[in-house]
């Protein structure tokens, strides 16, 4: 255990582009009652963090000196009074169920409430562990638990080259559903097929509704799983079979969301806190993710692994470029 009273963390004092992120020394405190302190080995980046940093997330940054980051893997250094679930030396992950302006995990060491810490899957390295929790728990919670995806169902997955998108492809395939991935151009088509997509639709060049109807024998998909929203949500609804379901889990398009008139249509919104805020939800997600990693059906797509907190600005720039497929990770 370190005896230093300081640790390095990524902070920002104003909202803006990646350049507002700064590495600073902050006080390293002992964990209080019900808290866990762990040494961070790898950080997984999420689109929500770019929105938060830019001031466009659904809650505001804690300025000045806002923390950042939902997802990290590391090793427990110390536990506070009343914590029996973990002990020093245990490999763990952050559960992403906290205000990251206060508890953000971009840093060398972090202190989190015990309910924001989960065990890492057995035998899984830190980089892989940092890339699985948010992506696969969102895919499972949004498509299976909320959307009711079943074996044999067709599911249209938008933003399919993102971390959640690639996890959604593998999650659908694992339960016996048929993943239809969408991407704007053909540049990422083969990568998505290699990751397990049964079909890939390039929306800049192909008619989404026509293609989905062709794939499904004219019925339409049973489920749409959408990260984008905006006017395009109406087109997704048109591609769903009557009586089907559309689950919206993101708002990459900030314009007002439009609904299809392809009724009856069930529409859900999904936030990952639905899964992560309860012990039962965390247990179900951890079991599903762990079993998929063990049997090889889950192989997280790592777009790039940067070395060191000093690369965090470059990592955010890559995330905002949309040129990558899968998850961006920073080793600490």
mmCIF file of C-alpha atoms in Angstrom:
data_model
loop_
_atom_site.group_PDB
_atom_site.id
_atom_site.type_symbol
_atom_site.label_atom_id
_atom_site.label_comp_id
_atom_site.label_asym_id
_atom_site.label_seq_id
_atom_site.Cartn_x
_atom_site.Cartn_y
_atom_site.Cartn_z
ATOM 1 C CA UNK A 1 0.000 0.000 0.000
ATOM 2 C CA UNK A 2 1.290 3.440 -0.874
ATOM 3 C CA UNK A 3 2.158 5.843 1.934
ATOM 4 C CA UNK A 4 1.831 8.925 -0.278
ATOM 5 C CA UNK A 5 -0.885 11.444 0.565
ATOM 6 C CA UNK A 6 -1.209 12.529 -3.067
ATOM 7 C CA UNK A 7 -2.314 10.828 -6.252
ATOM 8 C CA UNK A 8 -2.661 11.985 -9.833
ATOM 9 C CA UNK A 9 -6.114 12.476 -11.317
ATOM 10 C CA UNK A 10 -7.652 14.004 -14.428
ATOM 11 C CA UNK A 11 -9.687 17.133 -13.651
ATOM 12 C CA UNK A 12 -11.274 19.911 -15.659
ATOM 13 C CA UNK A 13 -12.144 23.427 -14.526
ATOM 14 C CA UNK A 14 -14.255 24.498 -17.504
ATOM 15 C CA UNK A 15 -16.306 22.697 -20.094
ATOM 16 C CA UNK A 16 -15.017 22.356 -23.627
ATOM 17 C CA UNK A 17 -12.974 20.126 -25.903
ATOM 18 C CA UNK A 18 -10.455 17.453 -24.893
ATOM 19 C CA UNK A 19 -7.847 20.116 -24.195
ATOM 20 C CA UNK A 20 -9.642 21.176 -20.978
ATOM 21 C CA UNK A 21 -8.566 17.905 -19.318
ATOM 22 C CA UNK A 22 -5.661 18.414 -16.909
ATOM 23 C CA UNK A 23 -3.589 15.999 -14.806
ATOM 24 C CA UNK A 24 -3.219 17.261 -11.244
ATOM 25 C CA UNK A 25 -2.139 16.022 -7.834
ATOM 26 C CA UNK A 26 -5.023 15.562 -5.422
ATOM 27 C CA UNK A 27 -5.261 14.317 -1.866
ATOM 28 C CA UNK A 28 -5.375 10.563 -1.447
ATOM 29 C CA UNK A 29 -7.636 9.882 1.512
ATOM 30 C CA UNK A 30 -8.314 6.727 3.448
ATOM 31 C CA UNK A 31 -11.656 5.075 2.680
ATOM 32 C CA UNK A 32 -14.407 5.950 5.139
ATOM 33 C CA UNK A 33 -17.191 3.671 6.373
ATOM 34 C CA UNK A 34 -18.707 1.757 3.470
ATOM 35 C CA UNK A 35 -15.972 2.797 1.016
ATOM 36 C CA UNK A 36 -13.284 1.044 -1.011
ATOM 37 C CA UNK A 37 -10.019 2.475 -2.308
ATOM 38 C CA UNK A 38 -8.412 0.835 -5.293
ATOM 39 C CA UNK A 39 -5.372 1.362 -7.467
ATOM 40 C CA UNK A 40 -6.458 1.912 -11.063
ATOM 41 C CA UNK A 41 -4.771 -0.222 -13.709
ATOM 42 C CA UNK A 42 -6.895 0.658 -16.756
ATOM 43 C CA UNK A 43 -9.676 3.121 -17.630
ATOM 44 C CA UNK A 44 -12.420 2.502 -20.176
ATOM 45 C CA UNK A 45 -13.727 5.570 -22.035
ATOM 46 C CA UNK A 46 -17.419 6.157 -22.677
ATOM 47 C CA UNK A 47 -19.231 8.645 -24.901
ATOM 48 C CA UNK A 48 -21.009 10.020 -21.824
ATOM 49 C CA UNK A 49 -17.682 11.377 -20.581
ATOM 50 C CA UNK A 50 -17.164 13.448 -23.731
ATOM 51 C CA UNK A 51 -20.665 14.883 -23.321
ATOM 52 C CA UNK A 52 -20.033 15.620 -19.634
ATOM 53 C CA UNK A 53 -16.705 17.300 -20.385
ATOM 54 C CA UNK A 54 -18.370 19.404 -23.101
ATOM 55 C CA UNK A 55 -21.254 20.459 -20.830
ATOM 56 C CA UNK A 56 -23.949 18.623 -22.805
ATOM 57 C CA UNK A 57 -24.609 15.662 -20.489
ATOM 58 C CA UNK A 58 -27.907 15.325 -18.631
ATOM 59 C CA UNK A 59 -26.349 16.631 -15.398
ATOM 60 C CA UNK A 60 -23.727 19.366 -15.071
ATOM 61 C CA UNK A 61 -20.056 19.070 -14.236
ATOM 62 C CA UNK A 62 -18.924 19.854 -10.688
ATOM 63 C CA UNK A 63 -16.823 22.932 -11.498
ATOM 64 C CA UNK A 64 -14.160 23.900 -10.819
ATOM 65 C CA UNK A 65 -12.131 20.735 -10.359
ATOM 66 C CA UNK A 66 -14.626 18.259 -11.770
ATOM 67 C CA UNK A 67 -13.623 14.594 -11.868
ATOM 68 C CA UNK A 68 -14.438 12.410 -14.856
ATOM 69 C CA UNK A 69 -14.866 8.746 -15.730
ATOM 70 C CA UNK A 70 -17.334 5.923 -15.147
ATOM 71 C CA UNK A 71 -15.301 2.811 -15.815
ATOM 72 C CA UNK A 72 -12.011 1.437 -14.496
ATOM 73 C CA UNK A 73 -10.380 -1.804 -13.436
ATOM 74 C CA UNK A 74 -7.866 -2.124 -10.636
ATOM 75 C CA UNK A 75 -6.869 -3.744 -7.364
ATOM 76 C CA UNK A 76 -8.205 -2.977 -3.871
ATOM 77 C CA UNK A 77 -5.727 -1.207 -1.590
ATOM 78 C CA UNK A 78 -7.881 -0.529 1.472
ATOM 79 C CA UNK A 79 -11.442 -0.808 2.702
ATOM 80 C CA UNK A 80 -13.384 1.259 5.185
ATOM 81 C CA UNK A 81 -15.283 0.236 8.261
ATOM 82 C CA UNK A 82 -18.138 -2.151 7.626
ATOM 83 C CA UNK A 83 -16.902 -3.376 4.236
ATOM 84 C CA UNK A 84 -16.758 -7.172 4.144
ATOM 85 C CA UNK A 85 -17.287 -7.788 0.425
ATOM 86 C CA UNK A 86 -13.719 -6.843 -0.564
ATOM 87 C CA UNK A 87 -10.219 -7.032 0.859
ATOM 88 C CA UNK A 88 -6.829 -5.600 -0.136
ATOM 89 C CA UNK A 89 -5.510 -7.385 -3.202
ATOM 90 C CA UNK A 90 -8.920 -8.140 -4.723
ATOM 91 C CA UNK A 91 -9.211 -7.344 -8.468
ATOM 92 C CA UNK A 92 -12.231 -5.073 -9.010
ATOM 93 C CA UNK A 93 -14.065 -2.784 -11.436
ATOM 94 C CA UNK A 94 -16.071 0.409 -11.023
ATOM 95 C CA UNK A 95 -19.819 -0.144 -11.450
ATOM 96 C CA UNK A 96 -20.529 3.246 -13.105
ATOM 97 C CA UNK A 97 -23.433 4.074 -10.777
ATOM 98 C CA UNK A 98 -22.174 7.379 -9.397
ATOM 99 C CA UNK A 99 -21.860 11.080 -10.196
ATOM 100 C CA UNK A 100 -18.549 11.119 -12.007
ATOM 101 C CA UNK A 101 -18.067 14.802 -11.341
ATOM 102 C CA UNK A 102 -17.448 13.723 -7.740
ATOM 103 C CA UNK A 103 -16.247 10.112 -7.996
ATOM 104 C CA UNK A 104 -14.773 10.021 -11.496
ATOM 105 C CA UNK A 105 -12.232 7.236 -11.973
ATOM 106 C CA UNK A 106 -9.741 8.944 -14.295
ATOM 107 C CA UNK A 107 -6.824 8.726 -11.881
ATOM 108 C CA UNK A 108 -4.154 6.564 -10.298
ATOM 109 C CA UNK A 109 -6.234 5.731 -7.221
ATOM 110 C CA UNK A 110 -9.901 6.239 -6.423
ATOM 111 C CA UNK A 111 -12.218 5.926 -3.445
ATOM 112 C CA UNK A 112 -15.739 4.710 -4.197
ATOM 113 C CA UNK A 113 -18.776 3.613 -2.185
ATOM 114 C CA UNK A 114 -18.769 -0.177 -1.848
ATOM 115 C CA UNK A 115 -21.957 -0.410 -3.905
ATOM 116 C CA UNK A 116 -20.022 1.188 -6.802
ATOM 117 C CA UNK A 117 -17.428 -1.602 -6.838
ATOM 118 C CA UNK A 118 -17.792 -5.075 -8.349
ATOM 119 C CA UNK A 119 -15.429 -8.020 -8.655
ATOM 120 C CA UNK A 120 -13.545 -8.434 -11.892
ATOM 121 C CA UNK A 121 -14.336 -11.563 -13.923
ATOM 122 C CA UNK A 122 -12.027 -14.424 -12.946
ATOM 123 C CA UNK A 123 -8.776 -14.471 -14.876
ATOM 124 C CA UNK A 124 -9.576 -11.394 -16.979
ATOM 125 C CA UNK A 125 -6.837 -8.783 -17.401
ATOM 126 C CA UNK A 126 -7.270 -5.126 -16.488
ATOM 127 C CA UNK A 127 -7.571 -3.762 -20.044
ATOM 128 C CA UNK A 128 -10.316 -6.231 -20.928
ATOM 129 C CA UNK A 129 -12.065 -5.645 -17.581
ATOM 130 C CA UNK A 130 -12.065 -1.890 -18.178
ATOM 131 C CA UNK A 131 -13.828 -2.464 -21.491
ATOM 132 C CA UNK A 132 -16.698 -4.746 -20.473
ATOM 133 C CA UNK A 133 -18.915 -3.430 -17.693
ATOM 134 C CA UNK A 134 -20.680 -0.433 -19.231
ATOM 135 C CA UNK A 135 -20.834 -1.899 -22.726
ATOM 136 C CA UNK A 136 -22.135 -5.389 -21.984
ATOM 137 C CA UNK A 137 -24.344 -4.426 -19.047
ATOM 138 C CA UNK A 138 -25.971 -1.742 -21.225
ATOM 139 C CA UNK A 139 -26.482 -4.224 -24.058
ATOM 140 C CA UNK A 140 -27.944 -6.875 -21.749
ATOM 141 C CA UNK A 141 -30.014 -4.472 -19.662
ATOM 142 C CA UNK A 142 -31.325 -2.549 -22.660
ATOM 143 C CA UNK A 143 -31.981 -5.324 -25.152
ATOM 144 C CA UNK A 144 -32.752 -8.364 -23.004
ATOM 145 C CA UNK A 145 -34.136 -7.093 -19.702
ATOM 146 C CA UNK A 146 -35.888 -3.970 -21.037
ATOM 147 C CA UNK A 147 -36.496 -4.810 -24.692
ATOM 148 C CA UNK A 148 -37.368 -8.482 -24.156
ATOM 149 C CA UNK A 149 -35.062 -9.748 -26.912
ATOM 150 C CA UNK A 150 -35.503 -13.492 -27.439
ATOM 151 C CA UNK A 151 -33.838 -16.255 -29.471
ATOM 152 C CA UNK A 152 -34.784 -15.965 -33.134
ATOM 153 C CA UNK A 153 -35.623 -12.240 -32.914
ATOM 154 C CA UNK A 154 -34.038 -9.773 -35.315
ATOM 155 C CA UNK A 155 -32.578 -6.673 -33.637
ATOM 156 C CA UNK A 156 -31.415 -3.524 -35.434
ATOM 157 C CA UNK A 157 -28.389 -2.050 -33.619
ATOM 158 C CA UNK A 158 -27.468 1.543 -34.470
ATOM 159 C CA UNK A 159 -24.070 3.053 -33.717
ATOM 160 C CA UNK A 160 -22.866 -0.519 -34.059
ATOM 161 C CA UNK A 161 -19.148 0.309 -34.165
ATOM 162 C CA UNK A 162 -19.242 1.906 -30.691
ATOM 163 C CA UNK A 163 -18.305 0.055 -27.520
ATOM 164 C CA UNK A 164 -21.941 -0.618 -26.639
ATOM 165 C CA UNK A 165 -22.763 -1.372 -30.270
ATOM 166 C CA UNK A 166 -20.097 -4.057 -30.587
ATOM 167 C CA UNK A 167 -21.152 -5.527 -27.232
ATOM 168 C CA UNK A 168 -24.782 -5.508 -28.390
ATOM 169 C CA UNK A 169 -23.858 -7.513 -31.493
ATOM 170 C CA UNK A 170 -22.192 -10.189 -29.372
ATOM 171 C CA UNK A 171 -24.948 -10.136 -26.731
ATOM 172 C CA UNK A 172 -27.663 -10.656 -29.336
ATOM 173 C CA UNK A 173 -25.742 -13.473 -30.986
ATOM 174 C CA UNK A 174 -25.058 -15.153 -27.641
ATOM 175 C CA UNK A 175 -28.744 -15.468 -26.768
ATOM 176 C CA UNK A 176 -29.632 -16.701 -30.249
ATOM 177 C CA UNK A 177 -31.021 -13.469 -31.686
ATOM 178 C CA UNK A 178 -30.020 -12.101 -35.104
ATOM 179 C CA UNK A 179 -28.045 -8.811 -34.941
ATOM 180 C CA UNK A 180 -28.497 -6.350 -37.808
ATOM 181 C CA UNK A 181 -25.810 -3.679 -37.450
ATOM 182 C CA UNK A 182 -26.018 -0.224 -38.966
ATOM 183 C CA UNK A 183 -23.103 2.015 -39.875
ATOM 184 C CA UNK A 184 -22.946 5.103 -42.053
ATOM 185 C CA UNK A 185 -20.443 3.891 -44.645
ATOM 186 C CA UNK A 186 -18.864 0.620 -45.762
ATOM 187 C CA UNK A 187 -15.557 1.447 -44.025
ATOM 188 C CA UNK A 188 -16.427 -0.577 -40.901
ATOM 189 C CA UNK A 189 -18.688 -3.177 -42.508
ATOM 190 C CA UNK A 190 -16.223 -6.073 -42.478
ATOM 191 C CA UNK A 191 -15.181 -5.341 -38.889
ATOM 192 C CA UNK A 192 -18.811 -5.555 -37.787
ATOM 193 C CA UNK A 193 -19.313 -8.821 -39.649
ATOM 194 C CA UNK A 194 -16.158 -10.187 -38.026
ATOM 195 C CA UNK A 195 -17.543 -9.210 -34.610
ATOM 196 C CA UNK A 196 -20.648 -11.306 -35.216
ATOM 197 C CA UNK A 197 -23.186 -9.137 -37.021
ATOM 198 C CA UNK A 198 -25.427 -11.302 -39.186
ATOM 199 C CA UNK A 199 -26.113 -8.350 -41.501
ATOM 200 C CA UNK A 200 -24.684 -4.832 -41.879
ATOM 201 C CA UNK A 201 -26.651 -1.933 -43.384
ATOM 202 C CA UNK A 202 -24.749 1.169 -44.544
ATOM 203 C CA UNK A 203 -27.246 3.938 -43.938
ATOM 204 C CA UNK A 204 -25.574 6.545 -46.178
ATOM 205 C CA UNK A 205 -26.116 4.300 -49.192
ATOM 206 C CA UNK A 206 -28.916 1.870 -48.323
ATOM 207 C CA UNK A 207 -32.558 2.295 -47.335
ATOM 208 C CA UNK A 208 -32.779 1.067 -43.741
ATOM 209 C CA UNK A 209 -36.442 0.073 -43.823
ATOM 210 C CA UNK A 210 -36.166 -1.673 -47.181
ATOM 211 C CA UNK A 211 -33.079 -3.617 -46.134
ATOM 212 C CA UNK A 212 -34.533 -4.712 -42.784
ATOM 213 C CA UNK A 213 -37.767 -5.812 -44.434
ATOM 214 C CA UNK A 214 -35.762 -7.800 -46.977
ATOM 215 C CA UNK A 215 -33.708 -9.503 -44.265
ATOM 216 C CA UNK A 216 -36.795 -10.404 -42.220
ATOM 217 C CA UNK A 217 -38.989 -11.630 -45.043
ATOM 218 C CA UNK A 218 -41.120 -8.499 -44.960
ATOM 219 C CA UNK A 219 -41.967 -8.635 -41.241
ATOM 220 C CA UNK A 220 -39.582 -6.092 -39.820
ATOM 221 C CA UNK A 221 -37.312 -6.520 -36.793
ATOM 222 C CA UNK A 222 -38.708 -7.409 -33.396
ATOM 223 C CA UNK A 223 -36.429 -4.895 -31.678
ATOM 224 C CA UNK A 224 -34.477 -1.743 -32.451
ATOM 225 C CA UNK A 225 -31.655 -0.746 -30.063
ATOM 226 C CA UNK A 226 -30.741 2.876 -30.676
ATOM 227 C CA UNK A 227 -27.936 5.115 -29.443
ATOM 228 C CA UNK A 228 -28.785 8.087 -31.663
ATOM 229 C CA UNK A 229 -32.369 9.338 -31.294
ATOM 230 C CA UNK A 230 -33.372 12.469 -33.208
ATOM 231 C CA UNK A 231 -35.504 12.290 -36.375
ATOM 232 C CA UNK A 232 -33.872 8.989 -37.327
ATOM 233 C CA UNK A 233 -35.710 7.257 -34.487
ATOM 234 C CA UNK A 234 -38.842 7.468 -36.639
ATOM 235 C CA UNK A 235 -37.154 5.500 -39.427
ATOM 236 C CA UNK A 236 -36.080 2.841 -36.943
ATOM 237 C CA UNK A 237 -39.674 2.501 -35.806
ATOM 238 C CA UNK A 238 -40.723 2.036 -39.436
ATOM 239 C CA UNK A 239 -38.276 -0.900 -39.657
ATOM 240 C CA UNK A 240 -39.796 -2.680 -36.631
ATOM 241 C CA UNK A 241 -42.552 -5.241 -37.009
ATOM 242 C CA UNK A 242 -46.012 -4.039 -35.869
ATOM 243 C CA UNK A 243 -46.212 -4.766 -32.165
ATOM 244 C CA UNK A 244 -42.424 -4.629 -31.890
ATOM 245 C CA UNK A 245 -40.212 -2.619 -29.568
ATOM 246 C CA UNK A 246 -37.704 0.231 -29.863
ATOM 247 C CA UNK A 247 -35.263 0.942 -27.026
ATOM 248 C CA UNK A 248 -33.513 4.327 -26.990
ATOM 249 C CA UNK A 249 -30.409 4.454 -24.777
ATOM 250 C CA UNK A 250 -28.575 7.523 -26.120
ATOM 251 C CA UNK A 251 -29.032 10.891 -27.790
ATOM 252 C CA UNK A 252 -26.059 11.349 -30.106
ATOM 253 C CA UNK A 253 -28.397 13.376 -32.316
ATOM 254 C CA UNK A 254 -29.533 16.265 -30.076
ATOM 255 C CA UNK A 255 -32.520 17.157 -32.261
ATOM 256 C CA UNK A 256 -36.036 16.316 -31.060
ATOM 257 C CA UNK A 257 -36.897 12.628 -31.233
ATOM 258 C CA UNK A 258 -39.568 11.705 -33.769
ATOM 259 C CA UNK A 259 -41.816 8.650 -33.410
ATOM 260 C CA UNK A 260 -42.910 6.269 -36.126
ATOM 261 C CA UNK A 261 -46.619 5.800 -36.849
ATOM 262 C CA UNK A 262 -45.992 2.104 -37.365
ATOM 263 C CA UNK A 263 -48.316 1.307 -34.462
ATOM 264 C CA UNK A 264 -48.645 -0.591 -32.206
ATOM 265 C CA UNK A 265 -45.054 0.133 -31.207
ATOM 266 C CA UNK A 266 -43.608 -0.102 -27.701
ATOM 267 C CA UNK A 267 -40.947 2.517 -26.945
ATOM 268 C CA UNK A 268 -38.614 2.338 -23.963
ATOM 269 C CA UNK A 269 -35.853 4.647 -22.836
ATOM 270 C CA UNK A 270 -32.983 2.957 -21.034
ATOM 271 C CA UNK A 271 -30.207 4.234 -18.765
ATOM 272 C CA UNK A 272 -27.582 1.895 -17.392
ATOM 273 C CA UNK A 273 -28.257 3.058 -13.841
ATOM 274 C CA UNK A 274 -31.377 0.874 -14.031
ATOM 275 C CA UNK A 275 -29.021 -2.099 -13.882
ATOM 276 C CA UNK A 276 -26.165 -0.684 -11.822
ATOM 277 C CA UNK A 277 -28.088 1.009 -9.011
ATOM 278 C CA UNK A 278 -29.356 -2.235 -7.420
ATOM 279 C CA UNK A 279 -27.386 -5.134 -5.987
ATOM 280 C CA UNK A 280 -29.609 -7.588 -7.860
ATOM 281 C CA UNK A 281 -29.057 -5.793 -11.168
ATOM 282 C CA UNK A 282 -25.293 -5.714 -10.698
ATOM 283 C CA UNK A 283 -25.302 -9.411 -9.813
ATOM 284 C CA UNK A 284 -27.276 -10.379 -12.923
ATOM 285 C CA UNK A 285 -25.098 -8.277 -15.229
ATOM 286 C CA UNK A 286 -21.849 -9.544 -13.687
ATOM 287 C CA UNK A 287 -22.988 -13.158 -14.052
ATOM 288 C CA UNK A 288 -23.970 -12.645 -17.690
ATOM 289 C CA UNK A 289 -20.734 -10.843 -18.581
ATOM 290 C CA UNK A 290 -18.544 -13.326 -16.719
ATOM 291 C CA UNK A 291 -20.145 -16.332 -18.362
ATOM 292 C CA UNK A 292 -19.780 -14.781 -21.824
ATOM 293 C CA UNK A 293 -16.104 -14.067 -21.245
ATOM 294 C CA UNK A 294 -15.516 -17.590 -19.946
ATOM 295 C CA UNK A 295 -17.125 -19.361 -22.901
ATOM 296 C CA UNK A 296 -15.515 -17.049 -25.455
ATOM 297 C CA UNK A 297 -18.719 -15.585 -26.874
ATOM 298 C CA UNK A 298 -17.702 -12.165 -25.556
ATOM 299 C CA UNK A 299 -14.463 -10.788 -26.958
ATOM 300 C CA UNK A 300 -14.456 -7.039 -26.313
ATOM 301 C CA UNK A 301 -13.402 -4.967 -29.298
ATOM 302 C CA UNK A 302 -10.518 -2.757 -28.129
ATOM 303 C CA UNK A 303 -10.052 0.068 -30.621
ATOM 304 C CA UNK A 304 -6.853 1.309 -28.991
ATOM 305 C CA UNK A 305 -5.138 1.065 -25.611
ATOM 306 C CA UNK A 306 -3.219 4.240 -24.722
ATOM 307 C CA UNK A 307 -0.389 4.157 -22.192
ATOM 308 C CA UNK A 308 -0.571 6.577 -19.265
ATOM 309 C CA UNK A 309 -2.856 9.332 -18.016
ATOM 310 C CA UNK A 310 -0.813 11.720 -20.129
ATOM 311 C CA UNK A 311 -2.566 10.268 -23.199
ATOM 312 C CA UNK A 312 -6.088 11.070 -21.974
ATOM 313 C CA UNK A 313 -6.498 14.089 -24.275
ATOM 314 C CA UNK A 314 -5.475 12.050 -27.317
ATOM 315 C CA UNK A 315 -7.826 9.269 -26.219
ATOM 316 C CA UNK A 316 -10.737 11.750 -26.055
ATOM 317 C CA UNK A 317 -9.813 13.133 -29.461
ATOM 318 C CA UNK A 318 -9.951 9.639 -30.932
ATOM 319 C CA UNK A 319 -13.328 9.047 -29.281
ATOM 320 C CA UNK A 320 -14.750 12.224 -30.789
ATOM 321 C CA UNK A 321 -13.353 11.428 -34.245
ATOM 322 C CA UNK A 322 -15.686 8.410 -34.562
ATOM 323 C CA UNK A 323 -12.928 6.737 -36.572
ATOM 324 C CA UNK A 324 -12.620 3.791 -34.200
ATOM 325 C CA UNK A 325 -14.500 0.528 -33.713
ATOM 326 C CA UNK A 326 -15.037 -0.695 -30.170
ATOM 327 C CA UNK A 327 -13.742 0.549 -26.842
ATOM 328 C CA UNK A 328 -10.916 2.996 -26.111
ATOM 329 C CA UNK A 329 -8.853 2.125 -23.016
ATOM 330 C CA UNK A 330 -6.115 4.000 -21.159
ATOM 331 C CA UNK A 331 -3.591 1.999 -19.132
ATOM 332 C CA UNK A 332 -2.548 3.753 -15.931
#
